[in-house]
Every structure is written in structure tokens, then in C-alpha cells.
Amino acid sequence: MRVLGIETSCDETAASVVALDGDAAPEILSNVVLSQIEEHAAFGGVVPEIAARAHVEALDGIVEAALADSSVSLDEIDAIAATAGPGLVGGLIVGLMTAKAIAAAANKPLIAINHLEGHALTARLTDGLDFPYLLLLVSGGHTQIVAVRGVGDYQRWATTIDDALGEAFDKTAKMLGLPYPGGPNVEKAAAGGDARRFAFPRPMKGSAQPDFSFSGLKTAVRQAATAIVPLSDRDVADICASFQAAVADALGDRVARALTRFRQEFPDAKQPALVVAGGVAANRTIKATLETLCADAGFAFIAPPQKLCTDNAAMIAWAGIERLRAGIAGENTADFVPRSRWPLDSISTPLVGSGRRGAKA
Ligand code: KG4
Ligand code: ZN
């Protein structure tokens, strides 16, 4: 099977060809990602209209490059898989319409993919992981813990009741005058800081409700910063380090809860594992916290390579292959309309405010 994947749900224009031959390990034949970060940096966040236009301008060339890199011709492709949601609707329209056009012109099936499913299944592409496992998705638009039970079979166990974690990093950076995107810059500043100087809250820690919350922490950071302006480099470093420590602690508490629940619900799981995805998963303090937690609980900790953790089209092509293989690609037809909101788990009701403010809300 050879599937061409297309991803345009936020600020990366991406195309990829992934192949699966029999029982052999899947192969990423090409993985082209064009980031729009520079186009949005001046605005301190993703501007939907700029993103959509940038996708229109770049996508043809990116698809061509992905096909050329893979040395697979369009004729040899079995299906086109494209992100159809959730995300910024302008970008989704560009990606899905392009995929429909290619599918129609080449007479190939089209598979509309949920972006979150792409993240959820990546660990099977990179590590051949068996179901069931736990996914922690921490990006600019999402903060979720999902029980991945099978292809198309997901249960959301936790989500944020206000800001996404990446958003909290980005807003903290902005408050402190650090450049966009905030996450990597907060991490860099934190490296030289004193994590004990500010006792920031650990939102939801110990709560019986499984969800995340970050807006209280953000407010605490603002109050601390306002109280000591003008900020020296040392102040910024200490605030970043204290913020990061609070995040790691709060996140660890929520994940520990989910690991316990996983043991109860899947006592027969062969290899219990926690998979991380999303840009925030690059954070070393967070990664180290999760790694320790998993080691203590007897879970494998799986962090796919960063290139496949952040937005890319290989994960979309792979989700297409998984759906083809499972025989559940059929519901997707040329009539599929992009969905700016598209929960992975249609049973869990959306939480008030959750994901509404993120770029991918
Ligand atoms: O998954 P991702 O690349 O895409 C979107 O959600 O669009 O995630 C981007 C988010 C941003 O909020 C960024 O600040 C955050 O991930 N991020 C980080 C780090 N690197 C990226 N957050 C904390 N620490 C990092 N090292
Ligand atoms: Zn994503």
C-alpha cells in the first residue's frame, strides 16, 4: 500500500508518501513540511487568513516534492489521505479540495482523516505499538489524554477546561517579552532560572475530575511579573523555570491518574505504554517528568521523533493506511466537508471553553 498524505490544518503545509508492504515495517518514503512560523511571528500567533493563503501558494509544490522524494508516481499511489479537521477551516478547505482534485484526476480513493487520529496512530508507524495504549497530546491547540483502543476507536479521558498547554507557554512568553513561538523560548530561558523562586499553582492537582486547566497558572504568572516590573533577565529566567516546574508537576499528576485508570481498564494489555505527541512534548523538563512517571508505573514511554510529533503529513498518510487496512476508509467520499471541530471521541461531550481559543479549536 502506498498512500499520499496531505496536512494543512494549522500553520504547516505538508505532504508525504508512506508505504506498507505485507508484514514488513512501514516506510516513510517522503515527508515534506513547510512551516509558516515566520509569516505569523510578527503577530504573536497563527493568523488564519495568512495561513490559508500560504497553504494555497505552497501546497502544489509540496505535493510535487513529496512525490518526487518518494520516487513513487501518482499512478502507483493507492489512495490520497488528507486532514479534514479539526483545525482552521481555511487551511482545511485548501488541503481537502486539493486532495479531492488529485483523487478525481488520478481516479484514486480519497480518505478524509481526523488530524487527532494522525497523532494518535503515529506510534504504530514509528514503533509498531500494539493496541491499547495511552496518548498524551500536548500542542498549541490541544491538551488531551486519549485511550487508543483500535483504529477509529478512541476514548478521551481528559481534556483542558480552558487553555491548551502550548497556548499557556505561548502566552507566558508573550507576557515576558519572549519571541513567538513561546514554548522553546520559555524552555531556553528556564534553563538558567531558579524554579523555586515563585510558588505557582498546580491547577487540578489532586482533583477527582481528570481534566487539565492552565488559565489560573497563566494569571499567577502575570501577577508575579506585574509585581516586579521592569523584569531583569534573571527575573524572566526564574519565572520561566517556576512556570515550567508547575506545568510539569500538574501534568504529571493528571497523567499518573490516567496510568492508574489504564491499568484498571486494560489489565490484559501486553505492553502498557504512554505515547506523547504535539509540540510541547519537545520540552525536556516535561519529558523527563513523564519518563520517570512511566518507569515507576511500569509503562513504556514512547516519544516519536520530534518531526513526527509535531504536525506533518506522514501521520496522515499512515492513518490512511491504517483505515484502508482495517477496511474502514469507505465512509469517506468526495462529498466530505471539512470540519473545524471534530472530536476524536464522539461520545465524550465537549467541555465548556475547551479548545475554543487554540489555533486548532
Ligand atoms: O504540535 P505543534 O507543533 O503544533 C500546533 O499545535 O500548531 O505545537 C506547537 C506548540 C506551541 O504552542 C509551542 O509553543 C509549543 O508547541 N512548543 C513547546 C516547545 N516547543 C514547542 N512548548 C514547550 N516547550 C518546548 N520546547
Ligand atoms: Zn497537531
CSV table of C-alpha atoms and ligand atoms in Angstrom, one decimal:
chain,number,residue,atom,x,y,z
A,1,MET,CA,0.0,0.0,0.0
A,2,ARG,CA,1.2,3.5,-0.9
A,3,VAL,CA,-0.7,6.5,0.4
A,4,LEU,CA,-0.1,10.2,-0.3
A,5,GLY,CA,-0.9,12.2,2.8
A,6,ILE,CA,-1.7,16.0,2.9
A,7,GLU,CA,-1.8,18.2,6.1
A,8,THR,CA,-2.9,21.8,6.2
A,9,SER,CA,-4.9,22.2,9.4
A,10,CYS,CA,-2.8,24.9,11.1
A,11,ASP,CA,0.5,26.5,10.1
A,12,GLU,CA,2.4,23.7,8.4
A,13,THR,CA,1.9,22.8,4.8
A,14,ALA,CA,2.9,19.2,4.5
A,15,ALA,CA,2.7,16.2,2.1
A,16,SER,CA,4.2,12.7,2.5
A,17,VAL,CA,4.2,9.3,1.0
A,18,VAL,CA,4.1,6.3,3.3
A,19,ALA,CA,4.3,2.7,2.2
A,20,LEU,CA,3.4,-0.6,3.8
A,21,ASP,CA,4.3,-3.9,2.2
A,22,GLY,CA,2.9,-7.1,3.8
A,23,ASP,CA,4.2,-7.7,7.3
A,24,ALA,CA,7.3,-5.5,6.9
A,25,ALA,CA,7.7,-2.3,8.9
A,26,PRO,CA,6.0,0.7,7.3
A,27,GLU,CA,8.3,3.1,5.5
A,28,ILE,CA,8.1,6.8,5.2
A,29,LEU,CA,9.2,7.4,1.6
A,30,SER,CA,9.0,11.2,1.8
A,31,ASN,CA,8.0,13.7,4.4
A,32,VAL,CA,7.9,17.4,3.3
A,33,VAL,CA,6.9,20.0,5.8
A,34,LEU,CA,6.9,23.8,5.2
A,35,SER,CA,6.5,25.8,8.4
A,36,GLN,CA,4.8,29.2,8.2
A,37,ILE,CA,6.2,30.3,11.6
A,38,GLU,CA,8.0,33.3,10.1
A,39,GLU,CA,4.8,34.6,8.5
A,40,HIS,CA,2.9,34.6,11.8
A,41,ALA,CA,5.7,35.5,14.2
A,42,ALA,CA,5.1,39.3,13.9
A,43,PHE,CA,1.5,38.7,15.1
A,44,GLY,CA,2.5,36.6,18.1
A,45,GLY,CA,0.2,33.7,16.9
A,46,VAL,CA,-1.3,32.0,13.9
A,47,VAL,CA,-3.4,34.3,11.7
A,48,PRO,CA,-6.0,32.1,10.0
A,49,GLU,CA,-6.2,34.2,6.8
A,50,ILE,CA,-2.5,34.3,6.3
A,51,ALA,CA,-2.3,30.6,7.0
A,52,ALA,CA,-4.9,29.8,4.4
A,53,ARG,CA,-3.2,31.9,1.7
A,54,ALA,CA,0.2,30.4,2.5
A,55,HIS,CA,-1.3,26.9,2.1
A,56,VAL,CA,-2.8,27.8,-1.3
A,57,GLU,CA,0.6,29.2,-2.5
A,58,ALA,CA,2.7,26.3,-1.3
A,59,LEU,CA,0.6,23.1,-1.4
A,60,ASP,CA,1.1,22.2,-5.1
A,61,GLY,CA,4.8,22.4,-4.9
A,62,ILE,CA,4.9,20.5,-1.6
A,63,VAL,CA,2.8,17.6,-3.0
A,64,GLU,CA,5.1,17.5,-6.1
A,65,ALA,CA,8.2,17.5,-3.8
A,66,ALA,CA,6.7,14.6,-1.7
A,67,LEU,CA,6.0,12.5,-4.8
A,68,ALA,CA,9.4,13.3,-6.3
A,69,ASP,CA,11.3,12.5,-3.0
A,70,SER,CA,9.4,9.2,-2.7
A,71,SER,CA,10.2,8.1,-6.3
A,72,VAL,CA,6.6,6.9,-6.4
A,73,SER,CA,4.4,8.2,-9.3
A,74,LEU,CA,0.9,9.2,-8.7
A,75,ASP,CA,-0.2,6.1,-10.7
A,76,GLU,CA,1.4,3.9,-8.1
A,77,ILE,CA,-0.4,5.6,-5.2
A,78,ASP,CA,-3.3,3.6,-3.7
A,79,ALA,CA,-5.2,6.4,-2.0
A,80,ILE,CA,-5.0,10.1,-1.1
A,81,ALA,CA,-5.4,10.9,2.6
A,82,ALA,CA,-6.0,14.4,3.7
A,83,THR,CA,-6.6,16.1,7.1
A,84,ALA,CA,-10.3,17.2,7.0
A,85,GLY,CA,-10.4,18.5,10.6
A,86,PRO,CA,-10.2,19.7,13.3
A,87,GLY,CA,-8.4,22.9,12.5
A,88,LEU,CA,-8.5,26.3,10.9
A,89,VAL,CA,-11.2,25.9,8.2
A,90,GLY,CA,-9.4,27.9,5.5
A,91,GLY,CA,-6.4,25.6,5.6
A,92,LEU,CA,-8.6,22.5,5.8
A,93,ILE,CA,-10.5,23.6,2.7
A,94,VAL,CA,-7.2,24.1,0.8
A,95,GLY,CA,-5.9,20.7,1.7
A,96,LEU,CA,-9.1,18.7,1.3
A,97,MET,CA,-10.0,20.4,-2.0
A,98,THR,CA,-6.5,19.7,-3.4
A,99,ALA,CA,-6.8,16.1,-2.2
A,100,LYS,CA,-10.2,15.7,-3.9
A,101,ALA,CA,-8.9,17.2,-7.1
A,102,ILE,CA,-5.9,14.8,-7.2
A,103,ALA,CA,-8.1,11.8,-6.3
A,104,ALA,CA,-10.6,12.7,-9.0
A,105,ALA,CA,-8.0,13.4,-11.7
A,106,ALA,CA,-6.0,10.2,-10.9
A,107,ASN,CA,-9.1,8.1,-10.1
A,108,LYS,CA,-7.9,7.2,-6.6
A,109,PRO,CA,-9.9,6.9,-3.4
A,110,LEU,CA,-9.9,9.8,-1.0
A,111,ILE,CA,-9.7,9.3,2.7
A,112,ALA,CA,-10.7,12.2,5.0
A,113,ILE,CA,-8.6,12.0,8.2
A,114,ASN,CA,-9.1,13.4,11.6
A,115,HIS,CA,-5.9,15.3,12.5
A,116,LEU,CA,-6.0,13.9,16.0
A,117,GLU,CA,-6.2,10.4,14.7
A,118,GLY,CA,-3.0,11.1,12.8
A,119,HIS,CA,-1.3,12.0,16.1
A,120,ALA,CA,-2.9,9.0,17.9
A,121,LEU,CA,-1.6,6.4,15.4
A,122,THR,CA,1.9,7.7,14.8
A,123,ALA,CA,3.4,5.4,17.5
A,124,ARG,CA,2.3,2.5,15.4
A,125,LEU,CA,4.2,3.9,12.4
A,126,THR,CA,7.3,4.6,14.3
A,127,ASP,CA,7.3,1.9,17.0
A,128,GLY,CA,4.9,-0.8,15.7
A,129,LEU,CA,2.9,-0.4,19.0
A,130,ASP,CA,0.0,-2.7,19.7
A,131,PHE,CA,-3.4,-1.5,20.9
A,132,PRO,CA,-4.4,-0.5,23.5
A,133,TYR,CA,-2.2,2.4,24.7
A,134,LEU,CA,-2.5,5.9,26.1
A,135,LEU,CA,-1.8,9.1,24.2
A,136,LEU,CA,-0.9,12.4,25.7
A,137,LEU,CA,-1.4,15.1,23.1
A,138,VAL,CA,0.1,18.5,24.1
A,139,SER,CA,0.2,21.0,21.4
A,140,GLY,CA,-0.8,24.6,20.7
A,141,GLY,CA,-4.5,23.7,20.2
A,142,HIS,CA,-5.0,20.5,22.2
A,143,THR,CA,-4.3,19.0,25.6
A,144,GLN,CA,-5.8,15.6,25.8
A,145,ILE,CA,-5.3,12.2,27.2
A,146,VAL,CA,-6.8,9.6,24.9
A,147,ALA,CA,-7.1,5.8,25.3
A,148,VAL,CA,-6.3,4.4,21.9
A,149,ARG,CA,-8.1,1.1,21.7
A,150,GLY,CA,-8.1,0.5,17.9
A,151,VAL,CA,-8.2,2.2,14.6
A,152,GLY,CA,-11.2,4.6,14.8
A,153,ASP,CA,-11.8,3.5,18.5
A,154,TYR,CA,-10.7,6.3,20.8
A,155,GLN,CA,-11.8,7.4,24.2
A,156,ARG,CA,-11.0,10.8,25.5
A,157,TRP,CA,-10.1,10.5,29.2
A,158,ALA,CA,-9.1,14.1,29.8
A,159,THR,CA,-9.0,17.5,28.1
A,160,THR,CA,-8.4,21.1,29.1
A,161,ILE,CA,-11.2,23.1,30.6
A,162,ASP,CA,-9.6,26.4,29.4
A,163,ASP,CA,-6.2,26.9,27.6
A,164,ALA,CA,-4.2,24.3,25.7
A,165,LEU,CA,-0.7,23.8,27.2
A,166,GLY,CA,1.1,25.1,24.2
A,167,GLU,CA,-1.1,28.2,24.4
A,168,ALA,CA,-0.1,28.7,28.0
A,169,PHE,CA,3.6,28.5,27.0
A,170,ASP,CA,3.0,31.0,24.2
A,171,LYS,CA,1.0,33.4,26.4
A,172,THR,CA,3.6,33.2,29.1
A,173,ALA,CA,6.3,34.0,26.6
A,174,LYS,CA,4.4,37.0,25.3
A,175,MET,CA,3.8,38.4,28.8
A,176,LEU,CA,7.6,38.2,29.4
A,177,GLY,CA,8.6,39.7,26.1
A,178,LEU,CA,10.0,36.5,24.6
A,179,PRO,CA,9.5,35.8,20.9
A,180,TYR,CA,6.9,33.5,19.2
A,181,PRO,CA,6.6,30.6,19.3
A,182,GLY,CA,6.8,30.8,23.1
A,183,GLY,CA,7.4,27.2,24.1
A,184,PRO,CA,11.1,26.8,23.0
A,185,ASN,CA,11.9,30.3,24.2
A,186,VAL,CA,10.4,29.7,27.7
A,187,GLU,CA,12.3,26.4,27.9
A,188,LYS,CA,15.6,28.2,26.9
A,189,ALA,CA,15.1,31.0,29.5
A,190,ALA,CA,14.1,28.5,32.2
A,191,ALA,CA,17.4,26.6,31.8
A,192,GLY,CA,19.2,29.3,33.7
A,193,GLY,CA,16.4,30.1,36.2
A,194,ASP,CA,15.5,29.2,39.8
A,195,ALA,CA,12.4,27.0,39.7
A,196,ARG,CA,11.8,27.6,43.4
A,197,ARG,CA,11.6,31.3,43.4
A,198,PHE,CA,7.9,31.5,42.5
A,199,ALA,CA,5.4,29.1,44.1
A,200,PHE,CA,2.9,29.0,41.1
A,201,PRO,CA,-0.3,27.0,41.5
A,202,ARG,CA,-0.5,23.4,40.1
A,203,PRO,CA,-4.0,23.6,38.6
A,204,MET,CA,-6.3,20.5,39.1
A,205,LYS,CA,-3.6,18.7,41.1
A,206,GLY,CA,-5.3,16.0,43.2
A,207,SER,CA,-8.7,16.7,41.7
A,208,ALA,CA,-11.1,13.8,41.1
A,209,GLN,CA,-12.0,15.4,37.8
A,210,PRO,CA,-9.4,14.0,35.3
A,211,ASP,CA,-9.1,17.2,33.2
A,212,PHE,CA,-6.4,19.9,32.7
A,213,SER,CA,-6.6,23.6,33.4
A,214,PHE,CA,-3.9,26.3,32.7
A,215,SER,CA,-5.6,29.7,32.9
A,216,GLY,CA,-5.1,30.0,36.6
A,217,LEU,CA,-1.4,29.4,36.2
A,218,LYS,CA,-1.2,31.9,33.5
A,219,THR,CA,-2.9,34.5,35.7
A,220,ALA,CA,-0.4,33.7,38.5
A,221,VAL,CA,2.5,34.3,36.1
A,222,ARG,CA,1.0,37.6,35.1
A,223,GLN,CA,0.6,38.8,38.7
A,224,ALA,CA,4.1,37.7,39.6
A,225,ALA,CA,5.5,39.5,36.6
A,226,THR,CA,3.5,42.7,37.1
A,227,ALA,CA,4.6,42.9,40.7
A,228,ILE,CA,8.3,43.1,39.8
A,229,VAL,CA,8.4,45.1,36.5
A,230,PRO,CA,10.8,46.1,35.0
A,231,LEU,CA,11.9,42.5,34.6
A,232,SER,CA,15.6,41.6,34.6
A,233,ASP,CA,16.9,38.7,32.6
A,234,ARG,CA,17.2,36.8,35.9
A,235,ASP,CA,13.5,37.6,36.8
A,236,VAL,CA,12.4,36.2,33.4
A,237,ALA,CA,14.5,33.1,33.8
A,238,ASP,CA,13.2,32.5,37.3
A,239,ILE,CA,9.6,33.0,36.2
A,240,CYS,CA,10.1,30.6,33.3
A,241,ALA,CA,11.7,28.0,35.4
A,242,SER,CA,9.0,28.2,38.1
A,243,PHE,CA,6.2,28.1,35.4
A,244,GLN,CA,7.8,25.1,33.8
A,245,ALA,CA,8.1,23.3,37.1
A,246,ALA,CA,4.4,24.0,37.9
A,247,VAL,CA,3.4,22.7,34.4
A,248,ALA,CA,5.4,19.5,34.7
A,249,ASP,CA,4.1,18.9,38.2
A,250,ALA,CA,0.4,19.5,37.2
A,251,LEU,CA,0.8,17.4,34.0
A,252,GLY,CA,2.5,14.6,35.9
A,253,ASP,CA,-0.4,14.4,38.4
A,254,ARG,CA,-3.0,14.2,35.6
A,255,VAL,CA,-1.0,11.6,33.7
A,256,ALA,CA,-0.4,9.5,36.8
A,257,ARG,CA,-4.2,9.3,37.3
A,258,ALA,CA,-4.7,8.1,33.7
A,259,LEU,CA,-2.0,5.5,34.0
A,260,THR,CA,-3.8,4.1,37.1
A,261,ARG,CA,-7.1,4.1,35.2
A,262,PHE,CA,-5.4,2.4,32.2
A,263,ARG,CA,-4.2,-0.5,34.5
A,264,GLN,CA,-7.8,-0.9,35.8
A,265,GLU,CA,-9.5,-0.8,32.4
A,266,PHE,CA,-6.9,-2.8,30.4
A,267,PRO,CA,-5.5,-5.3,32.9
A,268,ASP,CA,-4.5,-7.6,30.0
A,269,ALA,CA,-2.7,-5.0,27.9
A,270,LYS,CA,0.6,-6.7,26.8
A,271,GLN,CA,2.7,-3.7,26.9
A,272,PRO,CA,1.2,-0.7,28.7
A,273,ALA,CA,2.6,2.4,27.0
A,274,LEU,CA,2.3,6.2,27.1
A,275,VAL,CA,2.8,7.9,23.8
A,276,VAL,CA,3.4,11.7,23.7
A,277,ALA,CA,2.6,13.9,20.7
A,278,GLY,CA,2.4,17.6,20.0
A,279,GLY,CA,5.0,20.4,20.0
A,280,VAL,CA,5.1,20.7,23.8
A,281,ALA,CA,6.3,17.1,24.0
A,282,ALA,CA,9.7,18.5,22.9
A,283,ASN,CA,10.1,20.1,26.3
A,284,ARG,CA,12.9,18.3,28.2
A,285,THR,CA,11.6,19.0,31.7
A,286,ILE,CA,8.2,17.7,30.8
A,287,LYS,CA,9.6,14.7,29.0
A,288,ALA,CA,11.8,13.8,32.0
A,289,THR,CA,8.9,14.1,34.4
A,290,LEU,CA,6.8,11.7,32.2
A,291,GLU,CA,9.7,9.3,31.7
A,292,THR,CA,10.1,8.9,35.4
A,293,LEU,CA,6.4,8.5,36.0
A,294,CYS,CA,6.2,5.8,33.3
A,295,ALA,CA,9.3,4.0,34.6
A,296,ASP,CA,7.7,3.9,38.2
A,297,ALA,CA,4.4,2.7,36.9
A,298,GLY,CA,5.8,0.0,34.5
A,299,PHE,CA,4.7,1.8,31.4
A,300,ALA,CA,6.8,2.1,28.2
A,301,PHE,CA,7.4,5.8,27.4
A,302,ILE,CA,7.2,6.4,23.7
A,303,ALA,CA,8.2,9.8,22.2
A,304,PRO,CA,8.3,9.5,18.4
A,305,PRO,CA,11.0,11.7,16.7
A,306,GLN,CA,10.1,15.3,17.1
A,307,LYS,CA,9.5,15.7,13.3
A,308,LEU,CA,6.7,13.1,13.6
A,309,CYS,CA,5.4,14.5,16.9
A,310,THR,CA,4.6,17.9,15.6
A,311,ASP,CA,2.3,18.5,12.6
A,312,ASN,CA,3.3,16.5,9.5
A,313,ALA,CA,1.7,14.6,6.7
A,314,ALA,CA,3.4,11.2,7.3
A,315,MET,CA,1.0,10.7,10.2
A,316,ILE,CA,-2.0,11.5,7.9
A,317,ALA,CA,-0.8,9.1,5.2
A,318,TRP,CA,-0.2,6.5,7.9
A,319,ALA,CA,-3.8,7.0,9.3
A,320,GLY,CA,-5.0,6.4,5.7
A,321,ILE,CA,-3.1,3.1,5.5
A,322,GLU,CA,-4.5,2.1,8.9
A,323,ARG,CA,-8.0,2.8,7.7
A,324,LEU,CA,-7.5,1.1,4.4
A,325,ARG,CA,-6.1,-2.0,6.2
A,326,ALA,CA,-8.9,-2.0,8.7
A,327,GLY,CA,-11.5,-1.7,5.9
A,328,ILE,CA,-13.0,1.5,7.4
A,329,ALA,CA,-12.0,4.0,4.8
A,330,GLY,CA,-15.2,3.7,2.9
A,331,GLU,CA,-17.3,6.3,4.6
A,332,ASN,CA,-15.1,9.0,3.2
A,333,THR,CA,-16.3,10.1,-0.2
A,334,ALA,CA,-15.8,13.1,-2.4
A,335,ASP,CA,-18.7,14.8,-0.5
A,336,PHE,CA,-16.7,15.1,2.7
A,337,VAL,CA,-16.9,18.6,4.1
A,338,PRO,CA,-14.0,20.0,6.3
A,339,ARG,CA,-14.9,20.1,10.0
A,340,SER,CA,-13.2,22.8,12.1
A,341,ARG,CA,-14.4,20.9,15.1
A,342,TRP,CA,-14.2,17.2,15.0
A,343,PRO,CA,-13.8,15.3,18.3
A,344,LEU,CA,-11.9,12.1,18.1
A,345,ASP,CA,-14.2,10.6,20.6
A,346,SER,CA,-17.7,11.4,19.6
A,347,ILE,CA,-19.2,10.1,22.9
A,348,SER,CA,-17.4,12.4,25.3
A,349,THR,CA,-19.2,15.8,25.4
A,350,PRO,CA,-17.1,18.9,24.8
A,351,LEU,CA,-16.1,20.8,27.9
A,352,VAL,CA,-17.0,24.4,28.3
A,353,GLY,CA,-14.3,26.5,26.9
A,354,SER,CA,-12.1,23.6,25.9
A,355,GLY,CA,-10.0,24.2,22.8
A,356,ARG,CA,-12.1,27.2,21.8
A,357,ARG,CA,-9.2,29.6,22.0
A,358,GLY,CA,-6.5,27.4,20.4
A,359,ALA,CA,-5.4,27.9,16.8
A,360,LYS,CA,-6.8,24.5,16.1
A,361,ALA,CA,-10.1,24.9,18.1
B,1,KG4,O1,2.2,20.4,17.7
B,1,KG4,P1,2.6,21.8,17.4
B,1,KG4,O2,3.9,22.0,16.6
B,1,KG4,O3,1.5,22.5,16.5
B,1,KG4,C1,0.4,23.2,16.8
B,1,KG4,O4,-0.3,23.0,17.9
B,1,KG4,O5,0.1,24.0,16.0
B,1,KG4,O6,2.7,22.6,18.8
B,1,KG4,C2,3.1,23.9,18.8
B,1,KG4,C3,3.1,24.3,20.3
B,1,KG4,C4,3.3,25.8,20.5
B,1,KG4,O7,2.4,26.3,21.4
B,1,KG4,C5,4.7,25.8,21.0
B,1,KG4,O8,5.0,27.0,21.9
B,1,KG4,C6,4.8,24.5,21.8
B,1,KG4,O9,4.1,23.6,21.0
B,1,KG4,N1,6.2,24.1,22.0
B,1,KG4,C7,6.8,23.9,23.2
B,1,KG4,C8,8.2,23.6,22.9
B,1,KG4,N2,8.3,23.5,21.6
B,1,KG4,C9,7.1,23.8,21.0
B,1,KG4,N3,6.3,24.1,24.4
B,1,KG4,C10,7.2,23.9,25.5
B,1,KG4,N4,8.5,23.5,25.3
B,1,KG4,C11,9.0,23.4,24.1
B,1,KG4,N5,10.3,23.1,23.9
B,2,ZN,ZN,-1.3,18.6,15.6
